[in-house]
Coordinates of C-alpha atoms in Angstrom, one line a residue:
X1 CA 97.2 51.6 -0.4
X2 CA 100.4 51.0 1.5
X3 CA 101.3 48.2 -0.8
X4 CA 100.9 50.4 -3.7
X5 CA 103.3 53.0 -2.2
X6 CA 105.8 50.2 -1.6
X7 CA 105.6 48.8 -5.1
X8 CA 106.2 52.4 -6.4
X9 CA 109.1 52.7 -4.0
X10 CA 110.8 49.6 -5.1
X11 CA 110.5 50.4 -8.9
X12 CA 111.5 54.0 -8.6
X13 CA 114.5 52.9 -6.7
X14 CA 115.5 50.5 -9.6
X15 CA 115.0 53.2 -12.3
X16 CA 118.6 54.4 -12.7
X17 CA 119.6 50.9 -13.8
X18 CA 116.8 50.6 -16.3
X19 CA 118.0 53.5 -18.6
X20 CA 118.0 52.6 -22.5
X21 CA 119.2 54.4 -25.6
X22 CA 115.9 55.9 -26.6
X23 CA 112.6 57.1 -24.9
X24 CA 110.5 54.4 -26.6
X25 CA 112.9 51.7 -25.4
X26 CA 112.7 53.2 -21.8
X27 CA 109.0 53.0 -21.8
X28 CA 108.8 49.5 -23.3
X29 CA 111.4 48.0 -21.0
X30 CA 110.2 49.6 -17.9
X31 CA 106.4 48.8 -18.5
X32 CA 107.5 45.1 -19.3
X33 CA 109.7 45.0 -16.1
X34 CA 107.0 46.3 -13.8
X35 CA 104.3 44.0 -15.1
X36 CA 106.4 40.9 -14.9
X37 CA 107.6 41.7 -11.4
X38 CA 104.1 42.5 -9.9
X39 CA 102.1 39.8 -11.8
X40 CA 101.6 36.3 -10.7
X41 CA 99.7 33.4 -12.3
X42 CA 96.6 34.6 -10.3
X43 CA 97.3 38.4 -10.7
X44 CA 97.9 40.1 -14.0
X45 CA 99.1 43.8 -14.0
X46 CA 98.8 45.8 -17.0
X47 CA 99.9 49.5 -17.5
X48 CA 99.1 51.7 -20.4
X49 CA 100.0 55.1 -21.5
X50 CA 103.1 55.8 -19.5
X51 CA 104.9 59.2 -20.0
X52 CA 107.9 60.6 -18.4
X53 CA 109.0 57.3 -16.7
X54 CA 112.5 58.7 -16.1
X55 CA 111.5 62.2 -15.3
X56 CA 110.4 63.8 -12.0
X57 CA 106.9 64.1 -13.2
X58 CA 105.4 60.8 -14.6
X59 CA 101.9 60.0 -15.7
X60 CA 100.1 56.6 -16.5
X61 CA 96.8 56.7 -18.2
X62 CA 95.5 53.4 -16.9
X63 CA 96.6 50.6 -14.3
X64 CA 94.5 47.5 -14.2
X65 CA 94.7 44.4 -12.1
X66 CA 93.1 41.2 -13.1
X67 CA 92.5 37.6 -11.7
X68 CA 91.1 34.6 -13.3
X69 CA 87.6 36.2 -14.0
X70 CA 88.9 39.5 -15.4
X71 CA 89.7 42.9 -14.2
X72 CA 88.7 43.8 -10.6
X73 CA 90.7 47.1 -10.1
X74 CA 91.3 50.0 -12.4
X75 CA 93.3 53.2 -11.7
X76 CA 92.8 56.0 -14.2
X77 CA 95.2 58.9 -14.9
X78 CA 97.8 58.2 -12.2
X79 CA 100.5 60.9 -11.6
X80 CA 103.5 61.1 -9.5
X81 CA 105.7 64.1 -8.8
X82 CA 109.0 63.2 -7.0
X83 CA 112.6 64.2 -6.5
X84 CA 115.0 61.9 -8.5
X85 CA 118.2 63.1 -7.0
X86 CA 117.0 62.0 -3.5
X87 CA 117.4 58.3 -4.5
X88 CA 121.3 59.0 -4.3
X89 CA 120.8 59.8 -0.7
X90 CA 118.7 56.6 0.1
X91 CA 115.4 58.5 0.0
X92 CA 112.2 58.3 -2.0
X93 CA 110.6 61.8 -1.7
X94 CA 107.2 62.0 -3.4
X95 CA 105.5 65.3 -3.5
X96 CA 102.3 64.1 -4.8
X97 CA 100.8 60.8 -5.8
X98 CA 97.5 61.2 -7.4
X99 CA 94.9 59.7 -9.7
X100 CA 91.7 60.8 -11.2
X101 CA 89.8 57.6 -10.0
X102 CA 90.1 54.3 -8.6
X103 CA 87.4 51.8 -9.3
X104 CA 87.3 48.6 -7.0
X105 CA 84.9 46.6 -9.2
X106 CA 84.6 43.6 -7.0
X107 CA 86.6 41.4 -4.5
X108 CA 89.7 39.7 -6.0
X109 CA 89.7 36.0 -6.1
X110 CA 91.8 34.0 -3.6
X111 CA 95.2 33.1 -4.8
X112 CA 95.2 29.5 -6.0
X113 CA 97.7 26.9 -4.6
X114 CA 98.6 29.3 -1.5
X115 CA 98.0 28.2 2.1
X116 CA 95.6 30.5 4.0
X117 CA 97.3 33.4 5.6
X118 CA 98.4 33.0 9.3
X119 CA 97.6 35.8 11.9
X120 CA 100.8 37.5 13.1
X121 CA 101.9 40.7 14.6
X122 CA 102.0 43.9 12.6
X123 CA 105.3 45.0 11.5
X124 CA 106.3 48.0 9.3
X125 CA 108.3 46.9 6.2
X126 CA 111.9 47.8 6.5
X127 CA 113.0 49.1 3.0
X128 CA 116.4 49.8 1.7
X129 CA 115.4 53.4 1.6
X130 CA 113.1 55.9 3.5
X131 CA 109.7 56.7 1.9
X132 CA 108.0 60.2 2.2
X133 CA 104.7 60.9 0.5
X134 CA 103.6 64.4 1.1
X135 CA 100.3 64.3 -0.6
X136 CA 98.1 61.5 -1.6
X137 CA 95.1 62.9 -3.7
X138 CA 92.3 60.5 -5.2
X139 CA 89.2 62.5 -5.8
X140 CA 87.0 59.6 -6.7
X141 CA 87.3 55.9 -5.4
X142 CA 84.3 53.8 -6.2
X143 CA 83.6 50.4 -4.6
X144 CA 81.3 47.7 -6.1
X145 CA 78.4 46.5 -3.8
X146 CA 80.1 42.9 -3.2
X147 CA 83.4 44.6 -2.0
X148 CA 82.1 45.1 1.6
X149 CA 78.3 45.0 1.1
X150 CA 77.6 48.6 0.1
X151 CA 78.3 50.3 -3.2
X152 CA 79.9 53.7 -2.5
X153 CA 82.0 56.5 -3.8
X154 CA 84.8 58.2 -1.8
X155 CA 87.4 61.0 -2.0
X156 CA 90.6 60.1 -0.3
X157 CA 93.6 62.5 0.7
X158 CA 96.5 61.8 3.0
X159 CA 100.3 61.4 3.6
X160 CA 102.8 58.7 4.5
X161 CA 106.4 58.3 5.9
X162 CA 108.3 55.1 6.2
X163 CA 111.7 55.0 7.7
X164 CA 113.8 52.7 9.9
X165 CA 110.9 50.4 10.7
X166 CA 108.4 53.1 11.7
X167 CA 105.3 54.4 10.0
X168 CA 103.7 57.8 10.3
X169 CA 100.6 58.4 8.3
X170 CA 97.3 60.5 8.0
X171 CA 94.4 59.8 6.0
X172 CA 91.2 61.7 5.3
X173 CA 88.2 59.9 3.6
X174 CA 85.0 61.6 2.5
X175 CA 81.9 59.7 1.2
X176 CA 80.5 61.4 -1.9
X177 CA 77.3 59.5 -2.5
X178 CA 74.3 58.7 -0.4
X179 CA 74.1 60.2 3.0
X180 CA 77.7 61.2 3.1
X181 CA 80.2 60.7 6.1
X182 CA 83.8 61.5 7.1
X183 CA 86.7 59.7 8.5
X184 CA 89.9 61.1 9.7
X185 CA 93.0 59.0 10.8
X186 CA 96.4 59.6 11.9
X187 CA 98.7 56.8 13.1
X188 CA 102.3 56.4 14.2
X189 CA 104.0 52.9 14.9
X190 CA 107.4 51.8 15.5
X191 CA 108.6 48.1 15.2
X192 CA 111.0 48.3 18.1
X193 CA 108.5 49.5 20.7
X194 CA 105.3 47.9 19.1
X195 CA 103.4 50.9 20.3
X196 CA 100.7 52.5 18.2
X197 CA 99.6 56.1 18.6
X198 CA 96.2 56.4 16.9
X199 CA 93.7 59.3 16.6
X200 CA 90.5 58.5 14.7
X201 CA 87.5 60.5 14.2
X202 CA 84.3 59.1 12.3
X203 CA 81.1 60.7 11.4
X204 CA 78.6 58.7 9.3
X205 CA 74.8 57.8 9.4
X206 CA 73.6 54.2 10.2
X207 CA 74.5 51.5 7.8
X208 CA 77.4 53.4 6.6
X209 CA 80.6 52.1 5.1
X210 CA 82.5 51.4 8.5
X211 CA 79.5 49.6 9.8
X212 CA 79.4 47.4 6.8
X213 CA 83.2 46.7 6.8
X214 CA 82.9 45.7 10.4
X215 CA 79.6 43.8 9.8

């Protein structure tokens, strides 16, 4: 999820330079720019039904991510409410980032031609602007069975702040199907101290989501 937030931060930061003469040109230029920048030979991003791209309340009817075998992730009816003027002060202030649903159909295929990732210490990305997300709201996130061994449906809410190499985030996850379950997480981390302040609570039955993720 953090990668999605960072991608949104980057592209919203570049919006003032993308203005065109008409709304139709705005939409076409922006969609092509975003798709080209996020896509690779092994990952194709497609965005459909974008409205209000240069406004403080933008919507996207569908975002899909595909690999060599087709679509593996779909986001439906994404919405962002943010303060455009804050960009002039070096801030990306997002009131709400939401979607009606996110479907993770399967695991993505590994990237071709890239060496396996090396283990390394965790670092918070240091962006050219601070990022504040007051509310993340996704009432339905579904996972296919082969993603982590258990088909499931979740509801996710949270918040996020990235500034000066520090991370402050909170996440609440509720399982909607099967026997249910609840996970609550708050975390604060700073690159300069490499100290993680973590508060985690978990309630779920045997053979739940976390048990399957951790094998």
